[in-house]
Coordinates of C-alpha atoms and ligand atoms in Angstrom, one line a residue:
M1 CA 60.0 -46.2 45.0
K2 CA 62.6 -46.3 42.3
S3 CA 64.3 -43.0 41.5
L4 CA 65.0 -42.3 37.9
S5 CA 67.4 -39.4 38.6
W6 CA 70.0 -41.5 37.0
L7 CA 68.3 -40.8 33.7
K8 CA 69.5 -37.3 33.8
T9 CA 73.1 -38.3 34.6
G10 CA 73.0 -40.6 31.6
L11 CA 71.7 -37.9 29.3
A12 CA 73.5 -35.0 30.8
A13 CA 76.4 -34.9 28.5
A14 CA 74.3 -35.4 25.4
A15 CA 71.9 -32.8 26.7
M16 CA 74.5 -30.1 27.1
T17 CA 75.9 -30.7 23.6
A18 CA 72.4 -30.7 22.2
A19 CA 71.4 -27.5 24.1
I20 CA 74.3 -25.6 22.6
S21 CA 73.8 -26.8 19.0
V22 CA 70.0 -26.4 19.3
S23 CA 70.3 -22.8 20.3
S24 CA 72.2 -21.8 17.3
F25 CA 70.2 -24.0 15.0
A26 CA 66.9 -22.6 16.2
A27 CA 68.2 -19.0 16.0
V28 CA 69.7 -19.0 12.5
S29 CA 67.8 -21.6 10.7
D30 CA 64.5 -23.3 11.2
T31 CA 63.5 -26.0 13.6
G32 CA 62.9 -28.7 11.2
Y33 CA 59.1 -28.3 11.7
I34 CA 56.8 -26.0 9.7
D35 CA 54.7 -25.4 12.8
V36 CA 57.6 -24.5 15.2
A37 CA 59.0 -21.1 14.4
S38 CA 62.6 -20.6 15.2
D39 CA 61.8 -17.8 17.6
A40 CA 59.0 -19.6 19.4
W41 CA 59.6 -19.8 23.2
Y42 CA 59.6 -23.6 22.9
A43 CA 61.7 -23.9 19.8
D44 CA 64.9 -25.0 21.6
S45 CA 63.2 -27.6 23.7
V46 CA 61.3 -29.1 20.8
V47 CA 64.5 -29.4 18.8
Y48 CA 66.2 -30.9 21.8
C49 CA 63.5 -33.5 22.4
S50 CA 63.4 -34.4 18.7
E51 CA 67.2 -34.8 18.5
Q52 CA 67.3 -36.9 21.6
G53 CA 64.5 -39.1 20.3
I54 CA 62.4 -38.2 23.3
M55 CA 59.5 -36.7 21.3
N56 CA 58.9 -37.3 17.7
G57 CA 57.0 -35.1 15.2
T58 CA 53.4 -35.7 14.5
G59 CA 54.0 -35.6 10.7
E60 CA 57.0 -35.4 8.4
Y61 CA 57.5 -31.7 9.2
Q62 CA 55.0 -31.2 11.9
F63 CA 55.4 -31.2 15.7
S64 CA 51.9 -29.9 16.6
P65 CA 53.1 -27.7 19.6
D66 CA 49.6 -26.8 20.6
G67 CA 48.4 -30.4 20.4
Q68 CA 47.5 -32.4 23.5
T69 CA 49.6 -35.2 24.9
T70 CA 47.9 -38.4 26.1
R71 CA 48.8 -40.4 29.1
A72 CA 49.9 -43.2 26.8
M73 CA 52.2 -40.9 25.0
I74 CA 53.8 -39.6 28.3
A75 CA 54.3 -43.2 29.5
S76 CA 56.1 -43.9 26.2
V77 CA 58.3 -40.8 26.3
L78 CA 59.5 -41.7 29.8
Y79 CA 59.9 -45.3 28.9
R80 CA 62.0 -44.5 25.8
L81 CA 64.2 -42.3 28.1
Q82 CA 65.0 -45.4 30.1
D83 CA 65.8 -47.4 26.9
S84 CA 62.6 -49.4 26.9
P85 CA 63.3 -52.1 29.5
E86 CA 61.3 -55.3 29.7
A87 CA 58.1 -54.8 31.6
E88 CA 57.6 -57.5 34.2
E89 CA 53.9 -57.1 35.1
N90 CA 50.8 -58.0 33.1
S91 CA 48.1 -55.5 32.5
I92 CA 45.5 -55.1 35.2
F93 CA 43.9 -52.2 33.3
A94 CA 40.9 -53.1 31.2
D95 CA 41.7 -50.1 28.9
V96 CA 45.3 -51.1 28.1
S97 CA 45.3 -54.1 25.9
E98 CA 48.2 -56.3 25.2
G99 CA 49.6 -55.6 21.8
S100 CA 48.8 -51.8 22.0
W101 CA 51.8 -49.6 21.1
Y102 CA 51.9 -48.3 24.6
Y103 CA 51.4 -51.6 26.5
D104 CA 55.0 -52.0 27.7
A105 CA 55.4 -48.4 28.5
V106 CA 52.3 -48.3 30.7
M107 CA 53.3 -51.5 32.5
W108 CA 56.7 -50.0 33.2
A109 CA 55.3 -46.7 34.3
S110 CA 52.8 -48.3 36.7
E111 CA 55.3 -50.8 38.0
N112 CA 57.7 -48.0 38.9
N113 CA 54.9 -45.9 40.5
I114 CA 55.5 -43.1 38.0
M115 CA 52.0 -43.2 36.5
N116 CA 49.3 -45.1 38.4
G117 CA 45.9 -46.0 37.0
Y118 CA 42.8 -44.1 38.1
N119 CA 41.8 -47.2 39.9
Q120 CA 42.5 -51.0 39.7
T121 CA 41.1 -51.3 36.2
Q122 CA 41.4 -47.9 34.4
F123 CA 44.5 -46.3 33.2
G124 CA 43.0 -43.7 30.8
P125 CA 45.6 -44.1 28.0
D126 CA 43.8 -41.7 25.7
D127 CA 43.2 -39.0 28.3
A128 CA 45.0 -35.7 28.0
V129 CA 47.6 -34.9 30.6
T130 CA 47.1 -31.8 32.6
R131 CA 49.9 -29.5 33.8
E132 CA 49.6 -30.6 37.4
Q133 CA 49.6 -34.3 36.4
F134 CA 52.7 -33.8 34.3
A135 CA 54.5 -32.1 37.2
S136 CA 53.6 -35.0 39.4
I137 CA 54.8 -37.5 36.9
L138 CA 58.2 -35.8 36.7
W139 CA 58.3 -35.5 40.5
R140 CA 57.7 -39.2 40.9
S141 CA 60.3 -40.0 38.2
E142 CA 62.7 -38.0 40.4
G143 CA 61.9 -40.2 43.4
A144 CA 59.2 -38.0 44.9
P145 CA 61.6 -35.7 46.8
A146 CA 60.2 -34.4 50.1
G147 CA 59.8 -30.6 50.3
E148 CA 57.5 -27.7 50.6
E149 CA 53.9 -27.8 49.4
E150 CA 53.3 -24.1 49.0
T151 CA 53.8 -22.1 45.9
T152 CA 53.1 -18.4 45.2
F153 CA 51.1 -19.1 42.1
S154 CA 47.9 -17.0 42.2
D155 CA 45.8 -20.1 41.6
S156 CA 47.7 -22.3 44.0
S157 CA 44.4 -23.1 45.8
Q158 CA 43.3 -24.9 42.7
I159 CA 46.2 -27.3 42.7
S160 CA 45.1 -30.8 43.7
S161 CA 46.4 -31.9 47.1
Y162 CA 48.2 -34.9 45.5
A163 CA 50.1 -32.5 43.2
K164 CA 51.1 -29.7 45.6
Q165 CA 54.5 -31.0 46.5
A166 CA 55.3 -31.9 42.9
V167 CA 54.3 -28.4 41.6
A168 CA 56.4 -26.8 44.4
W169 CA 59.4 -29.0 43.5
A170 CA 59.0 -28.3 39.8
R171 CA 58.8 -24.5 40.3
E172 CA 61.7 -24.6 42.8
N173 CA 63.9 -26.4 40.2
G174 CA 62.9 -24.1 37.3
I175 CA 61.0 -26.9 35.5
I176 CA 57.8 -25.0 35.3
S177 CA 57.0 -21.3 35.1
G178 CA 53.7 -19.5 35.5
K179 CA 51.3 -18.1 32.9
E180 CA 50.2 -14.6 32.7
G181 CA 48.9 -13.3 36.1
N182 CA 51.3 -15.7 37.8
R183 CA 48.8 -18.5 37.3
F184 CA 50.0 -22.1 37.1
D185 CA 46.7 -23.3 35.5
P186 CA 46.9 -26.8 37.1
N187 CA 44.0 -28.2 35.2
G188 CA 45.0 -26.8 31.8
V189 CA 45.9 -29.5 29.3
A190 CA 49.7 -29.6 28.9
T191 CA 50.5 -28.9 25.3
R192 CA 53.2 -30.7 23.4
A193 CA 55.2 -27.5 23.5
E194 CA 54.9 -27.3 27.3
I195 CA 55.7 -31.0 27.8
S196 CA 58.9 -30.6 25.7
S197 CA 59.9 -27.6 27.6
M198 CA 59.3 -29.2 31.0
I199 CA 61.3 -32.3 29.9
Y200 CA 64.1 -30.2 28.6
R201 CA 64.4 -28.3 31.9
W202 CA 64.0 -31.4 34.0
L203 CA 66.8 -33.1 32.2
N204 CA 69.0 -30.1 32.3
Q205 CA 68.2 -29.1 35.9
S206 CA 71.7 -29.5 37.3
E207 CA 73.0 -27.4 34.5
N208 CA 70.4 -24.7 35.1
T209 CA 72.8 -22.5 37.0
N210 CA 71.8 -19.1 35.7
T211 CA 73.5 -19.3 32.3
S212 CA 72.1 -16.6 30.0
D213 CA 70.5 -19.0 27.6
E214 CA 68.4 -20.6 30.2
N215 CA 67.3 -17.4 31.8
E216 CA 66.3 -16.2 28.4
M217 CA 64.2 -19.2 27.9
E218 CA 62.5 -18.8 31.3
E219 CA 61.6 -15.2 30.4
D220 CA 60.3 -16.1 27.0
V221 CA 58.0 -18.7 28.5
S222 CA 56.4 -16.3 31.0
E223 CA 56.1 -13.5 28.4
N224 CA 54.4 -15.6 25.9
N225 CA 52.2 -17.8 28.0
T226 CA 49.0 -15.8 27.7
D227 CA 47.1 -18.6 26.0
I228 CA 43.5 -17.2 26.0
L229 CA 42.4 -14.6 23.5
I230 CA 38.9 -13.0 23.7
A231 CA 38.2 -11.7 20.2
Y232 CA 34.8 -10.0 19.7
F233 CA 32.8 -8.0 17.2
S234 CA 30.2 -5.7 18.7
R235 CA 28.1 -3.0 17.0
T236 CA 26.2 -1.6 19.9
G237 CA 28.3 -2.7 22.9
N238 CA 26.4 -5.7 24.3
T239 CA 28.9 -8.3 23.1
E240 CA 31.7 -6.0 24.1
S241 CA 30.5 -5.9 27.8
V242 CA 30.4 -9.7 27.9
A243 CA 33.9 -9.9 26.3
E244 CA 35.3 -7.5 28.9
A245 CA 33.8 -9.6 31.7
L246 CA 35.3 -12.7 30.3
A247 CA 38.7 -11.0 30.0
D248 CA 38.5 -9.9 33.7
M249 CA 37.6 -13.5 34.7
T250 CA 40.2 -15.3 32.7
G251 CA 43.0 -12.8 32.5
G252 CA 42.9 -13.4 28.7
D253 CA 43.8 -10.8 26.1
L254 CA 41.0 -8.8 24.5
F255 CA 40.9 -8.1 20.8
E256 CA 38.2 -6.1 19.0
I257 CA 37.3 -7.2 15.5
T258 CA 36.7 -3.8 13.9
P259 CA 35.3 -3.5 10.3
V260 CA 37.2 -1.4 7.8
E261 CA 33.8 0.2 7.1
D262 CA 31.6 0.8 10.1
Y263 CA 28.2 -0.7 10.1
P264 CA 25.3 1.9 9.9
T265 CA 24.2 3.2 13.2
D266 CA 20.7 3.2 11.9
Y267 CA 19.1 -0.1 12.8
N268 CA 17.2 -0.7 9.6
A269 CA 20.1 0.3 7.4
C270 CA 22.2 -2.2 9.4
L271 CA 19.6 -4.9 8.9
E272 CA 19.7 -4.3 5.1
Q273 CA 23.5 -4.3 4.9
A274 CA 23.8 -7.5 7.0
Q275 CA 21.1 -9.2 4.9
R276 CA 23.1 -8.2 1.7
E277 CA 26.3 -9.6 3.2
L278 CA 24.6 -12.8 4.1
N279 CA 23.0 -13.2 0.6
D280 CA 26.4 -12.5 -1.1
N281 CA 28.3 -14.7 1.3
A282 CA 30.5 -11.6 1.8
R283 CA 33.7 -11.4 3.8
P284 CA 33.7 -7.8 5.2
A285 CA 37.3 -6.5 5.7
I286 CA 38.7 -6.2 9.2
S287 CA 41.0 -3.3 10.1
S288 CA 42.7 -4.8 13.1
T289 CA 45.1 -7.8 13.3
V290 CA 45.9 -10.2 16.1
E291 CA 49.6 -10.2 16.8
N292 CA 51.1 -13.7 17.6
M293 CA 47.9 -15.7 17.1
E294 CA 50.1 -18.8 17.4
Q295 CA 50.5 -18.1 21.2
Y296 CA 46.9 -18.6 21.9
E297 CA 45.5 -22.1 22.7
V298 CA 42.0 -21.0 23.4
V299 CA 40.2 -18.3 21.4
M300 CA 36.9 -17.1 22.6
V301 CA 35.0 -15.6 19.7
G302 CA 32.1 -13.2 20.6
F303 CA 29.5 -11.7 18.3
P304 CA 25.9 -10.5 18.1
I305 CA 23.6 -13.0 16.5
W306 CA 22.6 -11.6 13.1
Y307 CA 19.9 -13.5 11.2
G308 CA 20.3 -16.5 13.5
D309 CA 24.0 -16.8 12.6
T310 CA 27.4 -15.1 13.1
P311 CA 27.8 -11.7 11.3
M312 CA 29.8 -12.4 8.1
I313 CA 32.8 -10.4 9.6
I314 CA 33.3 -13.3 12.0
Q315 CA 33.7 -15.6 9.0
T316 CA 36.4 -13.2 7.7
F317 CA 38.1 -13.4 11.1
L318 CA 38.0 -17.2 11.3
E319 CA 39.4 -17.4 7.8
S320 CA 42.2 -15.0 8.5
Y321 CA 44.2 -17.2 10.9
D322 CA 45.1 -20.8 11.3
F323 CA 42.9 -22.2 14.0
D324 CA 43.9 -25.8 13.5
G325 CA 44.4 -27.5 16.9
K326 CA 43.1 -24.5 18.8
T327 CA 40.1 -24.5 21.0
I328 CA 37.3 -22.1 20.0
A329 CA 34.8 -21.0 22.6
P330 CA 32.0 -19.0 21.0
F331 CA 29.8 -16.5 22.9
S332 CA 27.0 -14.3 21.6
T333 CA 24.4 -11.7 22.6
S334 CA 21.1 -11.5 20.8
G335 CA 17.5 -10.4 21.1
S336 CA 16.2 -13.9 21.7
S337 CA 17.9 -16.3 19.3
G338 CA 20.3 -19.0 20.6
I339 CA 23.9 -19.6 19.5
G340 CA 23.3 -23.0 17.9
G341 CA 23.3 -21.9 14.2
A342 CA 26.4 -19.8 14.7
V343 CA 28.3 -22.7 16.4
N344 CA 27.5 -24.9 13.4
S345 CA 28.9 -22.3 11.0
I346 CA 32.1 -22.0 13.1
E347 CA 32.5 -25.8 13.2
E348 CA 32.2 -25.8 9.4
L349 CA 34.8 -23.1 9.0
C350 CA 37.2 -24.6 11.5
P351 CA 37.0 -28.4 11.1
E352 CA 40.4 -28.9 12.7
S353 CA 39.5 -26.9 15.9
E354 CA 37.7 -28.1 19.0
V355 CA 34.6 -25.9 19.0
L356 CA 33.2 -25.8 22.5
E357 CA 29.6 -25.4 23.6
G358 CA 28.7 -21.7 23.2
L359 CA 27.5 -19.1 25.7
S360 CA 24.3 -17.3 24.6
V361 CA 23.2 -14.2 26.4
T362 CA 19.8 -12.9 25.2
S363 CA 18.2 -9.6 26.0
S364 CA 16.0 -11.2 28.7
N365 CA 19.0 -12.4 30.7
I366 CA 21.6 -9.8 29.9
N367 CA 21.4 -8.5 33.5
R368 CA 22.8 -11.9 34.5
A369 CA 25.5 -11.9 31.9
E370 CA 28.4 -11.9 34.3
E371 CA 27.0 -14.8 36.3
M372 CA 26.2 -16.8 33.1
A373 CA 29.7 -16.1 31.8
S374 CA 31.2 -17.4 35.0
E375 CA 29.1 -20.5 35.0
W376 CA 30.0 -21.1 31.3
L377 CA 33.7 -20.8 32.1
S378 CA 33.4 -23.5 34.7
E379 CA 31.5 -25.7 32.4
I380 CA 34.1 -25.5 29.6
G381 CA 36.9 -26.0 32.1
L382 CA 38.4 -22.5 32.3
N383 CA 38.8 -21.2 35.8
V384 CA 37.6 -17.8 37.0
S385 CA 40.6 -15.8 38.3
E386 CA 40.8 -15.1 42.0
E387 CA 40.8 -11.4 41.3
S388 CA 37.3 -11.4 39.8
N389 CA 36.0 -13.6 42.7
E390 CA 37.3 -11.0 45.1
A391 CA 35.5 -8.1 43.5
P392 CA 31.9 -9.2 42.9
N393 CA 29.1 -6.8 41.9
Q394 CA 31.3 -4.0 40.9
S395 CA 29.4 -3.5 37.7
Q396 CA 25.9 -4.9 38.5
Q397 CA 23.6 -4.5 35.6
I398 CA 20.2 -2.9 36.0
E399 CA 17.3 -3.6 33.6
I400 CA 15.2 -0.5 33.0
A401 CA 11.8 -1.0 31.4
F402 CA 9.0 1.3 30.4
G403 CA 6.3 0.7 27.7
D404 CA 7.9 -1.7 25.2
T405 CA 11.4 -0.4 25.8
V406 CA 14.0 -2.2 27.8
L407 CA 17.4 -0.5 28.5
Y408 CA 20.3 -1.5 30.6
A409 CA 22.5 0.4 33.0
L410 CA 25.6 -0.5 35.0
A411 CA 25.3 0.3 38.7
E412 CA 28.0 2.3 40.5
N413 CA 29.7 0.6 43.4
N414 CA 29.0 3.1 46.2
V415 CA 26.9 3.1 49.4
T416 CA 24.1 5.1 47.7
A417 CA 23.8 2.8 44.7
N418 CA 24.0 -0.3 46.9
D419 CA 21.3 1.1 49.1
F420 CA 19.1 1.8 46.1
L421 CA 19.7 -1.7 44.6
S422 CA 18.8 -3.3 47.9
D423 CA 15.2 -2.2 47.3
F424 CA 14.9 -3.8 43.9
P425 CA 12.7 -4.4 42.0
V426 CA 11.2 -0.9 42.0
S427 CA 8.6 0.9 39.9
M428 CA 8.6 4.7 39.9
E429 CA 6.8 7.6 38.1
F430 CA 9.1 10.1 36.4
E431 CA 8.5 13.7 35.3
D432 CA 10.6 16.2 33.4
Y433 CA 12.8 18.7 35.2
N434 CA 14.5 21.6 33.4
N435 CA 14.6 19.8 30.1
T436 CA 17.8 18.1 31.2
E437 CA 16.6 15.2 33.4
K438 CA 13.7 13.0 34.4
I439 CA 13.2 12.9 38.1
S440 CA 11.3 10.8 40.6
Y441 CA 11.0 11.2 44.4
L442 CA 11.9 8.3 46.6
S443 CA 9.7 7.5 49.6
E444 CA 12.8 7.0 51.8
E445 CA 16.2 8.7 51.7
L446 CA 19.2 6.8 50.4
Q447 CA 22.4 6.5 52.3
V448 CA 25.2 8.9 51.2
E449 CA 28.9 9.4 52.1
E450 CA 29.6 12.3 54.4
N451 CA 32.4 13.9 52.5
R452 CA 31.3 14.3 48.9
T453 CA 33.1 16.1 46.1
A454 CA 31.3 17.8 43.2
Y455 CA 30.0 15.3 40.6
Q456 CA 29.7 16.3 37.0
P457 CA 26.7 14.4 35.6
Q458 CA 27.0 12.8 32.2
I459 CA 24.2 12.1 29.7
G460 CA 22.9 8.7 30.5
D461 CA 23.6 8.9 34.3
L462 CA 21.1 8.0 36.9
C463 CA 22.0 10.1 40.0
Y464 CA 20.6 10.7 43.5
Y465 CA 20.0 14.4 44.4
V466 CA 20.6 14.5 48.1
P467 CA 18.7 17.7 49.2
W468 CA 15.4 16.6 47.6
G469 CA 15.8 12.9 47.9
N470 CA 15.0 12.3 44.2
L471 CA 16.5 10.2 41.4
C472 CA 17.4 11.9 38.2
F473 CA 18.0 10.4 34.8
F474 CA 20.2 12.8 32.8
Y475 CA 19.4 13.1 29.1
G476 CA 20.8 16.7 28.7
N477 CA 23.7 18.6 30.1
A478 CA 23.6 19.8 33.7
N479 CA 25.9 21.5 36.2
A480 CA 28.3 19.7 38.6
S481 CA 27.2 19.5 42.2
S482 CA 28.4 17.9 45.4
D483 CA 24.7 17.1 46.1
L484 CA 24.6 14.7 43.2
V485 CA 25.7 11.1 43.7
P486 CA 26.0 8.8 40.7
V487 CA 24.0 5.6 41.0
A488 CA 24.2 4.0 37.6
H489 CA 25.0 4.8 33.9
L490 CA 22.9 3.7 30.9
L491 CA 24.7 1.5 28.4
S492 CA 22.6 3.2 25.7
G493 CA 19.2 4.9 25.2
A494 CA 19.5 8.2 27.1
E495 CA 17.6 9.9 24.3
Q496 CA 14.7 7.4 24.8
I497 CA 14.6 8.5 28.5
G498 CA 14.4 12.1 27.3
Q499 CA 11.3 11.3 25.2
I500 CA 9.2 9.8 28.0
E501 CA 5.9 11.6 28.9
N502 CA 5.4 13.0 32.4
G503 CA 3.9 10.3 34.6
T504 CA 5.7 7.4 32.8
V505 CA 6.3 4.5 35.1
I506 CA 9.8 3.1 34.9
S507 CA 10.5 -0.3 36.4
M508 CA 14.0 -1.2 37.5
R509 CA 15.4 -4.6 38.5
Ligands
FMN601 C1 21.6 -7.0 11.5 C2 21.0 -7.5 12.7 C3 20.5 -8.8 12.8 C4 20.0 -9.3 14.0 N1 19.5 -10.6 14.0 C5 19.1 -11.1 15.1 C6 18.5 -12.4 15.2 O1 18.5 -13.1 14.2 N2 18.1 -12.9 16.4 C7 18.2 -12.1 17.5 O2 17.8 -12.6 18.6 N3 18.7 -10.9 17.5 C8 19.1 -10.4 16.4 N4 19.7 -9.1 16.3 C9 19.8 -8.4 17.6 C10 21.3 -8.5 18.1 O3 21.8 -9.8 18.1 C11 21.4 -8.0 19.6 O4 20.9 -6.7 19.7 C12 22.8 -8.0 20.0 O5 22.9 -8.1 21.5 C13 23.7 -6.8 19.6 O6 25.0 -7.0 20.1 P1 26.1 -5.8 20.0 O7 25.6 -4.7 20.9 O8 27.3 -6.5 20.5 O9 26.2 -5.4 18.6 C14 20.1 -8.5 15.1 C15 20.6 -7.2 15.1 C16 21.1 -6.7 13.9 C17 21.7 -5.3 13.9

């Protein structure tokens, strides 16, 4: 295997000079690109790579920092770094035709074992490069130095076995840093900004001896590397609970889209207002603002379905920021409608974004919302964080049905609630007690903790009353008691519980 470490030596002097001039250039002026702010964490490395001719802009004044980098581009970048030597081999790859702009680069990269094909015939020149792939490419360019395989990244178990040594080497040498939550995100597509930054650090490795500039850059990267935003609008809390579950699973930042003027709490009045806004193609004003939208590569946009589409305030949101080059992952809650119409609207509003398949949670499957969200994240290629895998069922949703009404509650995570849930589905007759609660006696006692402290019931709570062995749904205020154990809390609808007749059967599942 041929080591390319000489590359760094050849470029070292130029790199040092460039690094010094770049820092001041990026700080006091602009970067030469309209889409690379001088205070962006990758500004120095972008300017460095441009000045060295390692990476060119994507337009006259554009670098497209959030854009993807294909395998053909990477081969060309590394090939240019070696002054484009003659390639000796002929293509064995059916997808790399002679005469293509990357032909020589791919031949050279494969000949030198820096980038191999997927198999004997496929190189995948147009495929995006992931973060672990790029670490491996740099590692092989360095001569594949032997070393540790383990890293302390929180998602290290997701790093492919072929890339483990490379990632450990890249971290050891300060070439890569983690994202928020100490994630490496091995399967995340490496953006052009990330590629430029890794190349910059790789070429300047030997000079990375704790100078203040380099430390500053490392800090900047980890501070700003939260690349998922979960932005949602929710009038009655359904979409909000899905958004919160997604934030827990991805470690992304949550942002609530709040209207300047609240929507009416009265359902019919809200229907009328939403209909008016739709007819007028209105853009209801938003009172909140996303700081640093440019740092997010993936924006999950959540909303209730209104008239088969997004509420108009979502259109205001999508027009308020530049989503070009970003990935938009839509999710919705609704009575029964799907998300298809809303996805079409988002695609129309954001033609330069990649709009992914949406997640639709309807009222009939809202009790499976977390499970569906997790499946959806896998389908769209976003990993569920280890943290959320370790803590399942902490907020299991309960469907509570009587007559035509369906309500939802979140279960507590205690032995009593778990014991109650283990008997599901159940149907029980409730009667009023004291004008504060509706109660029903269980045929068998539930398990309880020995040492209980007094619990102050809240309106909307479902509790277990230990001495009598009954459940109680609180719709009015009641006293605290150490004999009350919380089992679940209604997301909404406590007043509807208060209105049920004695003898009403409530089903829970
Ligand atoms: C103005 C308005 C229009 C609605 N239109 C639809 C619809 O077309 N299809 C549907 O299935 N549900 C519709 N719904 C129900 C909501 O989508 C559903 O209750 C949603 O889960 C509410 O989410 P939220 O709690 O986050 O506000 C509508 C609700 C409102 C208030």
